[in-house]
């Protein structure tokens, strides 16, 4: 069987490289913003996502998939294939006025795709720095860019703090006020697809939606089917999710119309957990956006493609956002030369054939700038006051201050359980609503979980398995020995768009 297949493969490869037809797949990567683990139809949500559900069900649902707890970090790892401890972006996000960016010392995913002959286009949120021209998407491997550079803004005015942040390549876009970004970005991504000439090159499209990050805004009609959700934020958020889902339906239609769909690998991912104060939810996971609990970093993700050997299944192999870099470059039959050492693994066989993951460990982060917590617990090893988390096989170790430790059920579940107290927005009768019961002494700064057995992080094993804690701490010590100093510069008053024509953009 193998022997028969291989000559055909070789023929296809040679034919592809001769320029007649490029058989390499198109890659379409859609990143949602602040999209919660609970908020997709197939996770049992009240929020309806028919397009996402269909794609995920036909493709491969990634159910042991990890991202970073906040925006810049996930995007930095997607674009670099490298952990934050190796790029200096381990602390917080890039704030608009900070002279900071994804370092220029290693090519981005887009650089590698372009080097491999792909047409490379980006639409949506960048959030990887823009203080100098060199950091803009069109100087980081993208042939074209349409979107915003900061982390959040108004969905209709495309303004942040009163200043415009919407760009068509290097030009500010003043004429799209009132055009809701999920619709605008879907339109722009569809335009890229329709204009793509597949006889010249395959397509790499990175669509980073603004949806469903705050501020909570959506055209009224998307909320209609959620009138029964009493919580206003949750209802608006549900509408935002539905609008994004519709956009993804439109995007896949465009790919079909353009004749690209049958040779496309479509990847969907969130950037981090949902923000419960902005309508998002990650139940039954613990914590939310920003925390090292699973609710912050156990992400929604799936792959759809006719090129998958095995389809329509749930994949439970450990996969991380840093893995997309080598996975996608591998699909493009590119080379990983010229990058600084990658922390990601090529996961195509894992996903396409349900093979075991090459990834045995996952460093969630080490953030030495984050406020320390408690007192050191173990002598001569990693300092447990430092905010860090590491996964080794089934085990996850958390040190320092992981963030708010609550399990927050979605408001609509609360509506069903308790109609009397829903007006306060506070969970009342739910078993998880008494947060006091869940707290250990406040100076606790080490937790150990078997995530495979206990994905909700309800059974801390750190007291019963001190030797496992020690082993994982020594792995953290090792990772800590490889860190580059975190870069978190002061905000620069010269960044103010007031000094640059009222538009956010490079100032150095
Ligand atoms: C804004 O201007 C661009 C470039 O001229 C054009 O393609 C686009 O259709 C305009 N948008 C609106 C809403 O008029
Ligand atoms: C999807 O396409 C329809 C039909 O063109 C359009 O009315 C709708 O606004 C689009 N939705 C999004 C989110 O782009
Ligand atoms: C990587 O290797 C390819 C093929 O040998 C070459 O064309 C390219 O310039 C190299 N890229 C880097 C960044 O070294
Ligand atoms: C982690 O590494 C830094 C140097 O990058 C060092 O200053 C610090 O002491 C190390 N922390 C621990 C707990 O080993
Ligand atoms: C955690 O967040 C919940 C929900 O906002 C809040 O009720 C609780 O007081 C917070 N706990 C701590 C320790 O801040
Ligand atoms: C974690 O829990 C799973 C499920 O109960 C079990 O199969 C596995 O052996 C456990 N892992 C370790 C390292 O104990």
PDB file of C-alpha atoms in Angstrom, residues 254-356:
ATOM      1  CA  UNK A 254     -16.270  33.056   0.311  1.00  0.00           C
ATOM      2  CA  UNK A 255     -13.634  30.305   0.413  1.00  0.00           C
ATOM      3  CA  UNK A 256     -16.057  27.950  -1.329  1.00  0.00           C
ATOM      4  CA  UNK A 257     -17.074  30.533  -3.947  1.00  0.00           C
ATOM      5  CA  UNK A 258     -13.411  31.246  -4.668  1.00  0.00           C
ATOM      6  CA  UNK A 259     -12.771  27.535  -5.131  1.00  0.00           C
ATOM      7  CA  UNK A 260     -10.245  27.433  -2.291  1.00  0.00           C
ATOM      8  CA  UNK A 261     -12.157  25.474   0.337  1.00  0.00           C
ATOM      9  CA  UNK A 262     -11.245  21.957  -0.794  1.00  0.00           C
ATOM     10  CA  UNK A 263      -7.570  22.723  -0.398  1.00  0.00           C
ATOM     11  CA  UNK A 264      -7.761  24.746   2.808  1.00  0.00           C
ATOM     12  CA  UNK A 265      -6.759  24.034   6.376  1.00  0.00           C
ATOM     13  CA  UNK A 266      -9.078  26.144   8.502  1.00  0.00           C
ATOM     14  CA  UNK A 267      -7.963  26.697  12.091  1.00  0.00           C
ATOM     15  CA  UNK A 268     -10.051  28.374  14.765  1.00  0.00           C
ATOM     16  CA  UNK A 269      -8.770  29.422  18.188  1.00  0.00           C
ATOM     17  CA  UNK A 270      -9.572  31.762  21.020  1.00  0.00           C
ATOM     18  CA  UNK A 271      -6.753  33.928  22.357  1.00  0.00           C
ATOM     19  CA  UNK A 272      -7.566  33.356  26.024  1.00  0.00           C
ATOM     20  CA  UNK A 273     -10.396  32.559  28.406  1.00  0.00           C
ATOM     21  CA  UNK A 274     -13.590  34.596  28.549  1.00  0.00           C
ATOM     22  CA  UNK A 275     -13.744  37.733  30.704  1.00  0.00           C
ATOM     23  CA  UNK A 276     -16.603  37.219  33.162  1.00  0.00           C
ATOM     24  CA  UNK A 277     -16.954  40.966  33.781  1.00  0.00           C
ATOM     25  CA  UNK A 278     -17.561  41.452  30.029  1.00  0.00           C
ATOM     26  CA  UNK A 279     -20.127  38.718  29.486  1.00  0.00           C
ATOM     27  CA  UNK A 280     -17.752  35.808  28.833  1.00  0.00           C
ATOM     28  CA  UNK A 281     -17.783  32.477  30.646  1.00  0.00           C
ATOM     29  CA  UNK A 282     -15.580  29.433  31.056  1.00  0.00           C
ATOM     30  CA  UNK A 283     -17.687  27.193  33.275  1.00  0.00           C
ATOM     31  CA  UNK A 284     -17.024  24.528  34.501  1.00  0.00           C
ATOM     32  CA  UNK A 285     -13.399  25.616  34.402  1.00  0.00           C
ATOM     33  CA  UNK A 286     -11.931  27.551  37.282  1.00  0.00           C
ATOM     34  CA  UNK A 287     -11.007  31.223  36.994  1.00  0.00           C
ATOM     35  CA  UNK A 288     -11.141  33.334  33.827  1.00  0.00           C
ATOM     36  CA  UNK A 289      -9.170  35.598  31.496  1.00  0.00           C
ATOM     37  CA  UNK A 290      -5.909  36.710  33.054  1.00  0.00           C
ATOM     38  CA  UNK A 291      -5.486  33.812  35.476  1.00  0.00           C
ATOM     39  CA  UNK A 292      -3.321  30.708  35.455  1.00  0.00           C
ATOM     40  CA  UNK A 293      -6.360  28.581  36.311  1.00  0.00           C
ATOM     41  CA  UNK A 294      -7.727  26.554  33.430  1.00  0.00           C
ATOM     42  CA  UNK A 295     -10.438  29.169  32.815  1.00  0.00           C
ATOM     43  CA  UNK A 296      -7.694  31.556  31.719  1.00  0.00           C
ATOM     44  CA  UNK A 297      -5.804  29.308  29.363  1.00  0.00           C
ATOM     45  CA  UNK A 298      -7.652  26.127  28.438  1.00  0.00           C
ATOM     46  CA  UNK A 299      -8.854  27.352  25.057  1.00  0.00           C
ATOM     47  CA  UNK A 300     -11.545  26.682  22.508  1.00  0.00           C
ATOM     48  CA  UNK A 301      -9.987  25.471  19.257  1.00  0.00           C
ATOM     49  CA  UNK A 302     -10.552  23.209  16.261  1.00  0.00           C
ATOM     50  CA  UNK A 303      -9.279  22.407  12.783  1.00  0.00           C
ATOM     51  CA  UNK A 304     -11.401  21.784   9.704  1.00  0.00           C
ATOM     52  CA  UNK A 305      -9.971  20.483   6.457  1.00  0.00           C
ATOM     53  CA  UNK A 306     -10.613  17.864   3.796  1.00  0.00           C
ATOM     54  CA  UNK A 307      -6.884  17.215   4.113  1.00  0.00           C
ATOM     55  CA  UNK A 308      -7.272  15.731   7.608  1.00  0.00           C
ATOM     56  CA  UNK A 309      -6.808  11.961   7.477  1.00  0.00           C
ATOM     57  CA  UNK A 310      -9.155  11.435  10.388  1.00  0.00           C
ATOM     58  CA  UNK A 311     -12.162  13.721  10.668  1.00  0.00           C
ATOM     59  CA  UNK A 312     -15.132  14.246  12.915  1.00  0.00           C
ATOM     60  CA  UNK A 313     -13.473  13.390  16.210  1.00  0.00           C
ATOM     61  CA  UNK A 314     -12.385  14.910  19.511  1.00  0.00           C
ATOM     62  CA  UNK A 315      -8.629  15.159  19.924  1.00  0.00           C
ATOM     63  CA  UNK A 316      -7.303  14.977  23.505  1.00  0.00           C
ATOM     64  CA  UNK A 317      -3.591  15.385  22.847  1.00  0.00           C
ATOM     65  CA  UNK A 318      -1.758  18.237  24.532  1.00  0.00           C
ATOM     66  CA  UNK A 319      -1.503  21.084  22.009  1.00  0.00           C
ATOM     67  CA  UNK A 320      -0.470  24.687  22.574  1.00  0.00           C
ATOM     68  CA  UNK A 321      -0.762  27.913  20.603  1.00  0.00           C
ATOM     69  CA  UNK A 322       3.049  27.990  20.128  1.00  0.00           C
ATOM     70  CA  UNK A 323       2.672  24.739  18.156  1.00  0.00           C
ATOM     71  CA  UNK A 324       0.907  26.451  15.237  1.00  0.00           C
ATOM     72  CA  UNK A 325       4.137  28.004  13.993  1.00  0.00           C
ATOM     73  CA  UNK A 326       5.957  24.750  13.130  1.00  0.00           C
ATOM     74  CA  UNK A 327       2.670  23.007  12.290  1.00  0.00           C
ATOM     75  CA  UNK A 328       1.652  25.621   9.725  1.00  0.00           C
ATOM     76  CA  UNK A 329       5.158  26.062   8.286  1.00  0.00           C
ATOM     77  CA  UNK A 330       5.253  22.262   7.981  1.00  0.00           C
ATOM     78  CA  UNK A 331       1.946  22.221   6.093  1.00  0.00           C
ATOM     79  CA  UNK A 332       3.383  24.861   3.780  1.00  0.00           C
ATOM     80  CA  UNK A 333       6.407  22.585   3.268  1.00  0.00           C
ATOM     81  CA  UNK A 334       8.541  25.458   4.469  1.00  0.00           C
ATOM     82  CA  UNK A 335      11.755  25.405   6.468  1.00  0.00           C
ATOM     83  CA  UNK A 336      12.246  26.369  10.081  1.00  0.00           C
ATOM     84  CA  UNK A 337      15.733  27.759   9.466  1.00  0.00           C
ATOM     85  CA  UNK A 338      16.599  31.245  10.606  1.00  0.00           C
ATOM     86  CA  UNK A 339      14.364  31.331  13.687  1.00  0.00           C
ATOM     87  CA  UNK A 340      15.618  31.424  17.243  1.00  0.00           C
ATOM     88  CA  UNK A 341      14.889  28.069  18.977  1.00  0.00           C
ATOM     89  CA  UNK A 342      11.171  27.282  18.832  1.00  0.00           C
ATOM     90  CA  UNK A 343       9.141  26.148  21.835  1.00  0.00           C
ATOM     91  CA  UNK A 344       6.347  24.792  19.626  1.00  0.00           C
ATOM     92  CA  UNK A 345       5.999  21.321  18.103  1.00  0.00           C
ATOM     93  CA  UNK A 346       4.691  20.284  14.712  1.00  0.00           C
ATOM     94  CA  UNK A 347       1.286  18.839  15.603  1.00  0.00           C
ATOM     95  CA  UNK A 348      -0.039  17.960  12.155  1.00  0.00           C
ATOM     96  CA  UNK A 349       0.192  14.186  12.629  1.00  0.00           C
ATOM     97  CA  UNK A 350      -1.306  14.578  16.095  1.00  0.00           C
ATOM     98  CA  UNK A 351      -4.322  16.390  14.678  1.00  0.00           C
ATOM     99  CA  UNK A 352      -4.651  14.752  11.282  1.00  0.00           C
ATOM    100  CA  UNK A 353      -4.053  11.154  12.379  1.00  0.00           C
ATOM    101  CA  UNK A 354      -4.837  11.286  16.092  1.00  0.00           C
ATOM    102  CA  UNK A 355      -1.190  10.369  16.779  1.00  0.00           C
ATOM    103  CA  UNK A 356       0.323  11.004  20.227  1.00  0.00           C
TER     104      UNK A 356
END
